[in-house]
Amino acid sequence: MTKDLNFIFLICISLFALEANAHIDQSGFVSVDCGIPQGSNYTDVATGLQYVSDSGFVDTGSNATISSEFQADGLEQQLYTLTSFPEGKRNCYTIRVPEGKGKRYLIRARFLYGNYDGKRQLLINFDLHLGVNFWDTIHIVNASTLIYREIIHILSSDFVQVCLVNTGRGTPFISVLELRLLNTTIYKTTSGSLQTVVRLDLGSTATQFVRYQDDIYDRLWWPYNDVANTISLSTTSTIDNTNSFLPPSKVLSTAIAADNDTNGISFSWEPANSTDEYYIYLHFAEIEANHVNRQFDVYFDGELYEVEFTPDYMSVTTILSTSPLKPKARHQITLNKTGNSIHQPTINAMEIYKVVKLLAT
């Protein structure tokens, strides 16, 4: 039995020169809290990251605060405010990054409506662009639902531009804009950039995603344990996460395993466009003390990709597609127990990205 994964996220970037100053910490992060007063900044209590006002990156827009009814305990500080753009068809953020041209960045935009305008609009749609490149359409259907879009992209200049485009179906707005410098050796593609489809902390029962400081790159790992015919595993021990991808030890400390009524674990998803190409990253670490003789095969779309794989005890191994999956109407990842194995297949975390081919940015 398979579990559909229908999360599609995209953000766009392009060249547009506009001088702006931003706090960039030693990790190569740019953290913009949209809607806070001009020139202000603060250290986020949860992450220790320094956020700055968006006033230095855009010369239009109106500051707003979400309604008090949506200011719940545990809501991230960055989501309390936003910048809306009631005027003009196209409004752009332009950010200069000192470590820009030729560097690989994760770029993330986040949106929380929160009835900031008091109109209780639940059908707002606007487009995101990266210069001349269409990124995605943001659909607001719930005032309390956080929406975010991400792309992993190699910059062709020291400027990044993210634009909000009014399509006549509601006022565009944005809550947070974040840039995260990545190691150039990871998330390589034969061509194009990588749009985040899903990044899952498997087996976790947490109510919040894992991010910085647990994740050195501030990737968002969403808890997920709703996989058919599996059980959840966990450990309180620290997992060695030292490979090039550095998945957080906290994420690796939980996992799912096939139950005794099946011999495998399976995930599937149906692309919105059957011509889409995908890259897969699977993270494994053995966390059960009684783990002797766990062995399984890994299949991508029915093709054997890894033979008789055995996860290392308390240490991560990442299995990835070195070239994109061939376009199909339905994709499937399968972990099948081998005939020699006593224990069922297990997996700790998973990332899926869609290839996005942009014009020069």
Tab-separated table of C-alpha atoms in Angstrom:
chain	number	residue	atom	x	y	z
A	1	MET	CA	0.000	0.000	0.000
A	2	THR	CA	1.359	3.392	-0.925
A	3	LYS	CA	1.057	6.841	0.545
A	4	ASP	CA	0.643	9.766	-1.822
A	5	LEU	CA	2.972	12.691	-1.262
A	6	ASN	CA	1.435	15.723	-2.868
A	7	PHE	CA	3.477	18.647	-1.656
A	8	ILE	CA	4.799	20.865	-4.408
A	9	PHE	CA	6.794	23.893	-3.580
A	10	LEU	CA	8.734	26.385	-5.740
A	11	ILE	CA	10.409	29.781	-5.413
A	12	CYS	CA	11.994	31.903	-8.140
A	13	ILE	CA	15.101	34.116	-8.357
A	14	SER	CA	16.609	36.473	-11.004
A	15	LEU	CA	18.978	39.364	-11.582
A	16	PHE	CA	17.942	42.876	-10.730
A	17	ALA	CA	20.466	45.301	-9.245
A	18	LEU	CA	19.285	47.269	-6.219
A	19	GLU	CA	21.564	48.218	-3.358
A	20	ALA	CA	20.449	46.777	-0.022
A	21	ASN	CA	22.090	45.922	3.265
A	22	ALA	CA	21.229	42.859	5.314
A	23	HIS	CA	22.545	40.984	8.287
A	24	ILE	CA	24.339	37.891	7.013
A	25	ASP	CA	25.708	35.655	9.722
A	26	GLN	CA	28.831	33.528	9.489
A	27	SER	CA	26.848	30.626	8.055
A	28	GLY	CA	25.894	32.651	4.972
A	29	PHE	CA	22.278	33.149	6.029
A	30	VAL	CA	19.983	36.044	5.110
A	31	SER	CA	16.847	36.192	7.290
A	32	VAL	CA	14.175	38.773	6.470
A	33	ASP	CA	11.098	39.284	8.662
A	34	CYS	CA	8.600	41.088	6.459
A	35	GLY	CA	6.466	43.763	8.073
A	36	ILE	CA	8.533	44.701	11.122
A	37	PRO	CA	9.455	48.407	11.510
A	38	GLN	CA	12.009	49.929	9.162
A	39	GLY	CA	15.594	49.341	10.265
A	40	SER	CA	14.683	46.997	13.110
A	41	ASN	CA	16.177	43.584	13.839
A	42	TYR	CA	16.080	40.913	16.534
A	43	THR	CA	17.530	37.548	17.523
A	44	ASP	CA	14.991	34.762	17.207
A	45	VAL	CA	14.664	32.995	20.564
A	46	ALA	CA	14.013	29.551	19.083
A	47	THR	CA	16.860	29.454	16.562
A	48	GLY	CA	19.307	32.166	17.605
A	49	LEU	CA	19.178	33.564	14.056
A	50	GLN	CA	19.233	37.298	13.441
A	51	TYR	CA	16.206	38.599	11.505
A	52	VAL	CA	16.021	42.042	9.910
A	53	SER	CA	13.275	44.241	8.514
A	54	ASP	CA	12.459	43.934	4.816
A	55	SER	CA	12.532	47.716	4.417
A	56	GLY	CA	16.046	47.612	2.940
A	57	PHE	CA	15.098	45.146	0.210
A	58	VAL	CA	11.858	46.564	-1.216
A	59	ASP	CA	10.628	50.142	-1.637
A	60	THR	CA	6.903	49.374	-1.781
A	61	GLY	CA	4.340	47.577	0.379
A	62	SER	CA	2.464	48.086	3.629
A	63	ASN	CA	3.331	46.583	7.008
A	64	ALA	CA	0.643	44.561	8.798
A	65	THR	CA	0.159	42.249	11.786
A	66	ILE	CA	-1.960	39.098	11.800
A	67	SER	CA	-5.167	39.109	13.849
A	68	SER	CA	-4.799	38.328	17.567
A	69	GLU	CA	-6.924	35.198	17.162
A	70	PHE	CA	-4.123	33.648	15.090
A	71	GLN	CA	-1.289	34.695	17.426
A	72	ALA	CA	-1.150	31.288	19.086
A	73	ASP	CA	1.432	29.999	21.557
A	74	GLY	CA	4.316	28.437	19.683
A	75	LEU	CA	3.814	30.492	16.529
A	76	GLU	CA	7.172	31.612	15.169
A	77	GLN	CA	7.928	35.273	15.761
A	78	GLN	CA	8.496	35.872	12.047
A	79	LEU	CA	4.898	34.939	11.241
A	80	TYR	CA	3.282	37.650	13.369
A	81	THR	CA	3.915	40.322	10.746
A	82	LEU	CA	3.827	40.561	6.962
A	83	THR	CA	4.138	43.008	4.103
A	84	SER	CA	1.225	43.338	1.671
A	85	PHE	CA	1.289	44.927	-1.777
A	86	PRO	CA	-2.079	46.509	-2.583
A	87	GLU	CA	-0.494	48.819	-5.183
A	88	GLY	CA	1.166	47.853	-8.426
A	89	LYS	CA	1.085	44.635	-10.417
A	90	ARG	CA	4.626	43.523	-9.643
A	91	ASN	CA	6.600	44.159	-6.451
A	92	CYS	CA	10.104	42.750	-5.991
A	93	TYR	CA	12.562	42.035	-3.201
A	94	THR	CA	16.186	42.380	-4.252
A	95	ILE	CA	18.899	41.068	-1.958
A	96	ARG	CA	22.659	41.321	-2.367
A	97	VAL	CA	24.582	38.334	-1.023
A	98	PRO	CA	28.375	38.654	-0.531
A	99	GLU	CA	28.832	34.949	-1.240
A	100	GLY	CA	26.582	34.970	-4.279
A	101	LYS	CA	27.721	34.182	-7.798
A	102	GLY	CA	28.419	30.494	-8.308
A	103	LYS	CA	27.195	29.538	-4.825
A	104	ARG	CA	24.354	27.120	-4.090
A	105	TYR	CA	21.541	28.537	-1.954
A	106	LEU	CA	18.310	27.274	-0.498
A	107	ILE	CA	15.803	30.118	-0.952
A	108	ARG	CA	12.564	30.030	1.037
A	109	ALA	CA	9.497	32.281	1.147
A	110	ARG	CA	6.781	31.821	3.781
A	111	PHE	CA	3.226	33.121	3.944
A	112	LEU	CA	0.641	33.273	6.743
A	113	TYR	CA	-2.521	35.269	6.042
A	114	GLY	CA	-3.857	35.338	9.616
A	115	ASN	CA	-6.707	37.687	8.607
A	116	TYR	CA	-4.262	40.604	8.750
A	117	ASP	CA	-6.682	42.831	6.793
A	118	GLY	CA	-9.788	41.935	8.827
A	119	LYS	CA	-11.583	40.843	5.645
A	120	ARG	CA	-11.443	37.067	6.286
A	121	GLN	CA	-10.545	36.444	2.660
A	122	LEU	CA	-10.066	32.730	2.071
A	123	LEU	CA	-9.647	32.746	-1.694
A	124	ILE	CA	-6.508	34.764	-2.368
A	125	ASN	CA	-4.277	33.869	-5.298
A	126	PHE	CA	-1.139	35.596	-6.525
A	127	ASP	CA	1.962	34.613	-8.438
A	128	LEU	CA	5.609	34.438	-7.442
A	129	HIS	CA	8.260	35.282	-9.978
A	130	LEU	CA	12.002	35.135	-10.117
A	131	GLY	CA	12.708	38.023	-12.409
A	132	VAL	CA	11.210	36.983	-15.713
A	133	ASN	CA	10.703	33.419	-14.470
A	134	PHE	CA	7.297	32.286	-13.223
A	135	TRP	CA	7.749	30.480	-9.926
A	136	ASP	CA	4.382	29.341	-8.574
A	137	THR	CA	0.883	30.476	-7.694
A	138	ILE	CA	0.166	30.917	-4.001
A	139	HIS	CA	-3.330	29.791	-3.035
A	140	ILE	CA	-4.635	31.054	0.313
A	141	VAL	CA	-7.623	28.981	1.464
A	142	ASN	CA	-7.131	28.992	5.234
A	143	ALA	CA	-6.213	31.932	7.451
A	144	SER	CA	-4.192	29.801	9.874
A	145	THR	CA	-2.278	27.609	7.403
A	146	LEU	CA	1.407	28.340	6.836
A	147	ILE	CA	2.450	28.109	3.198
A	148	TYR	CA	6.069	28.019	2.088
A	149	ARG	CA	7.998	27.613	-1.126
A	150	GLU	CA	11.635	26.589	-1.576
A	151	ILE	CA	14.197	26.166	-4.317
A	152	ILE	CA	17.847	25.078	-4.265
A	153	HIS	CA	19.630	27.149	-6.863
A	154	ILE	CA	23.137	28.152	-7.966
A	155	LEU	CA	23.286	31.936	-8.258
A	156	SER	CA	24.605	33.509	-11.439
A	157	SER	CA	25.151	36.873	-9.740
A	158	ASP	CA	25.480	38.482	-6.337
A	159	PHE	CA	21.824	39.527	-6.444
A	160	VAL	CA	18.683	37.545	-5.698
A	161	GLN	CA	15.260	38.851	-6.663
A	162	VAL	CA	11.887	37.475	-5.558
A	163	CYS	CA	8.759	39.128	-6.962
A	164	LEU	CA	5.079	39.030	-5.998
A	165	VAL	CA	2.687	39.519	-8.895
A	166	ASN	CA	-0.927	40.644	-8.553
A	167	THR	CA	-3.168	38.572	-10.834
A	168	GLY	CA	-6.401	40.305	-9.830
A	169	ARG	CA	-7.438	37.626	-7.351
A	170	GLY	CA	-6.405	39.221	-4.079
A	171	THR	CA	-3.606	41.307	-2.603
A	172	PRO	CA	-0.165	39.649	-2.612
A	173	PHE	CA	1.702	39.455	0.698
A	174	ILE	CA	4.720	37.751	2.245
A	175	SER	CA	5.691	36.940	5.838
A	176	VAL	CA	9.307	35.718	5.669
A	177	LEU	CA	12.105	35.519	3.104
A	178	GLU	CA	15.149	33.363	3.936
A	179	LEU	CA	18.355	32.499	2.056
A	180	ARG	CA	20.617	29.678	3.261
A	181	LEU	CA	24.076	29.059	1.833
A	182	LEU	CA	24.651	25.344	1.129
A	183	ASN	CA	27.745	23.268	0.533
A	184	THR	CA	28.412	23.213	-3.215
A	185	THR	CA	29.032	19.444	-3.112
A	186	ILE	CA	25.433	18.550	-2.228
A	187	TYR	CA	22.172	18.539	-4.193
A	188	LYS	CA	23.977	18.393	-7.522
A	189	THR	CA	21.980	18.058	-10.733
A	190	THR	CA	22.847	17.311	-14.331
A	191	SER	CA	20.852	20.458	-15.179
A	192	GLY	CA	18.372	22.825	-13.565
A	193	SER	CA	17.536	23.785	-9.990
A	194	LEU	CA	15.712	21.772	-7.329
A	195	GLN	CA	12.235	22.677	-6.135
A	196	THR	CA	11.338	21.147	-2.779
A	197	VAL	CA	8.541	18.626	-3.040
A	198	VAL	CA	8.855	17.130	0.425
A	199	ARG	CA	11.393	16.753	3.255
A	200	LEU	CA	10.214	14.277	5.898
A	201	ASP	CA	11.311	13.378	9.422
A	202	LEU	CA	9.941	9.836	9.320
A	203	GLY	CA	8.618	8.203	12.480
A	204	SER	CA	8.463	11.488	14.361
A	205	THR	CA	5.416	12.300	16.469
A	206	ALA	CA	6.500	15.903	17.078
A	207	THR	CA	4.124	18.761	16.376
A	208	GLN	CA	6.801	21.101	14.989
A	209	PHE	CA	9.331	20.767	12.209
A	210	VAL	CA	13.066	20.441	12.900
A	211	ARG	CA	15.245	23.342	11.702
A	212	TYR	CA	18.294	25.381	12.764
A	213	GLN	CA	20.188	24.884	15.089
A	214	ASP	CA	19.522	21.152	14.815
A	215	ASP	CA	20.016	21.502	11.050
A	216	ILE	CA	23.170	23.401	10.145
A	217	TYR	CA	21.587	24.470	6.823
A	218	ASP	CA	18.216	25.410	8.372
A	219	ARG	CA	16.266	22.974	6.217
A	220	LEU	CA	12.723	22.332	7.474
A	221	TRP	CA	12.063	18.663	8.313
A	222	TRP	CA	8.386	17.880	8.759
A	223	PRO	CA	7.315	15.084	11.167
A	224	TYR	CA	5.591	12.242	9.335
A	225	ASN	CA	4.540	8.799	10.537
A	226	ASP	CA	1.377	8.162	8.550
A	227	VAL	CA	2.833	5.472	6.290
A	228	ALA	CA	0.740	2.362	5.731
A	229	ASN	CA	1.906	-0.938	7.233
A	230	THR	CA	4.749	0.574	9.249
A	231	ILE	CA	5.665	1.073	12.888
A	232	SER	CA	7.603	3.978	14.428
A	233	LEU	CA	11.047	3.611	16.009
A	234	SER	CA	13.030	6.064	18.117
A	235	THR	CA	16.168	6.386	20.218
A	236	THR	CA	17.443	8.902	22.738
A	237	SER	CA	21.032	8.346	21.624
A	238	THR	CA	22.861	10.808	19.375
A	239	ILE	CA	23.248	9.612	15.791
A	240	ASP	CA	26.449	10.279	13.859
A	241	ASN	CA	25.228	12.465	10.983
A	242	THR	CA	28.599	13.225	9.413
A	243	ASN	CA	28.146	12.759	5.714
A	244	SER	CA	28.069	15.540	3.128
A	245	PHE	CA	24.320	16.162	3.569
A	246	LEU	CA	24.476	16.423	7.374
A	247	PRO	CA	20.857	15.422	8.056
A	248	PRO	CA	20.134	16.421	11.679
A	249	SER	CA	20.827	13.841	14.365
A	250	LYS	CA	17.430	14.752	15.830
A	251	VAL	CA	15.765	13.717	12.571
A	252	LEU	CA	17.793	10.509	12.355
A	253	SER	CA	16.780	9.518	15.908
A	254	THR	CA	13.335	8.478	14.631
A	255	ALA	CA	12.449	6.061	11.852
A	256	ILE	CA	9.742	3.844	10.441
A	257	ALA	CA	10.011	0.105	9.802
A	258	ALA	CA	7.740	-2.233	7.898
A	259	ASP	CA	5.431	-4.167	10.199
A	260	ASN	CA	5.377	-7.965	10.355
A	261	ASP	CA	2.457	-8.220	7.922
A	262	THR	CA	4.498	-6.926	4.994
A	263	ASN	CA	8.004	-7.236	3.584
A	264	GLY	CA	8.539	-3.648	2.563
A	265	ILE	CA	7.897	0.083	2.715
A	266	SER	CA	6.509	1.984	-0.246
A	267	PHE	CA	5.974	5.655	-1.069
A	268	SER	CA	4.393	7.030	-4.229
A	269	TRP	CA	3.294	10.313	-5.747
A	270	GLU	CA	1.658	11.505	-8.949
A	271	PRO	CA	3.276	14.541	-10.576
A	272	ALA	CA	1.055	17.397	-11.687
A	273	ASN	CA	2.954	17.162	-14.967
A	274	SER	CA	3.976	13.723	-16.225
A	275	THR	CA	7.090	15.224	-17.817
A	276	ASP	CA	8.516	16.393	-14.475
A	277	GLU	CA	11.879	14.995	-13.368
A	278	TYR	CA	12.801	14.250	-9.735
A	279	TYR	CA	15.817	13.679	-7.512
A	280	ILE	CA	15.528	11.436	-4.442
A	281	TYR	CA	17.567	11.494	-1.202
A	282	LEU	CA	17.002	8.741	1.373
A	283	HIS	CA	18.680	8.884	4.789
A	284	PHE	CA	19.242	5.718	6.837
A	285	ALA	CA	20.657	4.979	10.273
A	286	GLU	CA	20.115	1.791	12.282
A	287	ILE	CA	18.706	2.806	15.672
A	288	GLU	CA	17.498	-0.553	17.055
A	289	ALA	CA	19.904	-2.324	19.398
A	290	ASN	CA	18.598	-5.702	18.199
A	291	HIS	CA	19.362	-4.991	14.558
A	292	VAL	CA	21.389	-8.021	13.480
A	293	ASN	CA	20.719	-9.088	9.902
A	294	ARG	CA	18.573	-6.247	8.600
A	295	GLN	CA	18.968	-6.170	4.830
A	296	PHE	CA	16.813	-4.807	2.024
A	297	ASP	CA	16.833	-3.739	-1.617
A	298	VAL	CA	15.996	-0.193	-2.703
A	299	TYR	CA	13.929	0.377	-5.856
A	300	PHE	CA	13.192	3.622	-7.701
A	301	ASP	CA	10.200	3.207	-10.020
A	302	GLY	CA	10.598	-0.564	-10.023
A	303	GLU	CA	14.278	-0.493	-10.969
A	304	LEU	CA	16.746	-1.984	-8.492
A	305	TYR	CA	18.923	0.877	-7.269
A	306	GLU	CA	20.687	-0.466	-4.148
A	307	VAL	CA	21.229	-4.193	-3.565
A	308	GLU	CA	21.189	-5.849	-0.125
A	309	PHE	CA	21.592	-2.602	1.769
A	310	THR	CA	22.301	-2.723	5.511
A	311	PRO	CA	22.076	0.585	7.465
A	312	ASP	CA	25.032	1.400	9.708
A	313	TYR	CA	24.353	1.307	13.438
A	314	MET	CA	23.970	4.819	14.883
A	315	SER	CA	25.509	6.383	11.761
A	316	VAL	CA	23.904	7.877	8.674
A	317	THR	CA	24.081	6.626	5.095
A	318	THR	CA	22.424	8.581	2.281
A	319	ILE	CA	21.210	6.868	-0.881
A	320	LEU	CA	20.447	9.276	-3.708
A	321	SER	CA	19.575	9.329	-7.361
A	322	THR	CA	22.607	10.640	-9.246
A	323	SER	CA	20.446	11.425	-12.269
A	324	PRO	CA	16.765	12.439	-12.335
A	325	LEU	CA	14.016	9.844	-12.351
A	326	LYS	CA	12.593	9.418	-15.840
A	327	PRO	CA	9.225	11.154	-16.316
A	328	LYS	CA	6.241	8.983	-15.381
A	329	ALA	CA	2.588	9.456	-14.470
A	330	ARG	CA	3.293	7.881	-11.066
A	331	HIS	CA	6.565	7.483	-9.174
A	332	GLN	CA	7.336	4.955	-6.481
A	333	ILE	CA	10.098	4.329	-3.946
A	334	THR	CA	10.185	0.826	-2.488
A	335	LEU	CA	12.294	-0.836	0.212
A	336	ASN	CA	11.960	-4.637	0.039
A	337	LYS	CA	13.268	-7.119	2.598
A	338	THR	CA	15.723	-9.626	1.154
A	339	GLY	CA	15.327	-13.370	1.616
A	340	ASN	CA	18.294	-13.472	3.969
A	341	SER	CA	17.059	-10.710	6.256
A	342	ILE	CA	15.520	-11.267	9.684
A	343	HIS	CA	14.457	-7.679	10.287
A	344	GLN	CA	12.163	-5.495	8.207
A	345	PRO	CA	13.320	-2.491	6.128
A	346	THR	CA	13.648	0.846	7.908
A	347	ILE	CA	14.174	4.470	6.896
A	348	ASN	CA	14.743	7.643	8.918
A	349	ALA	CA	14.251	10.567	6.545
A	350	MET	CA	13.473	11.356	2.930
A	351	GLU	CA	13.797	14.298	0.543
A	352	ILE	CA	12.193	14.646	-2.899
A	353	TYR	CA	12.924	17.520	-5.282
A	354	LYS	CA	11.567	18.415	-8.708
A	355	VAL	CA	13.900	19.688	-11.431
A	356	VAL	CA	13.143	23.283	-12.441
A	357	LYS	CA	14.826	24.725	-15.508
A	358	LEU	CA	14.919	28.517	-15.336
A	359	LEU	CA	16.011	31.219	-17.734
A	360	ALA	CA	19.255	32.983	-16.862
A	361	THR	CA	19.055	34.194	-13.256
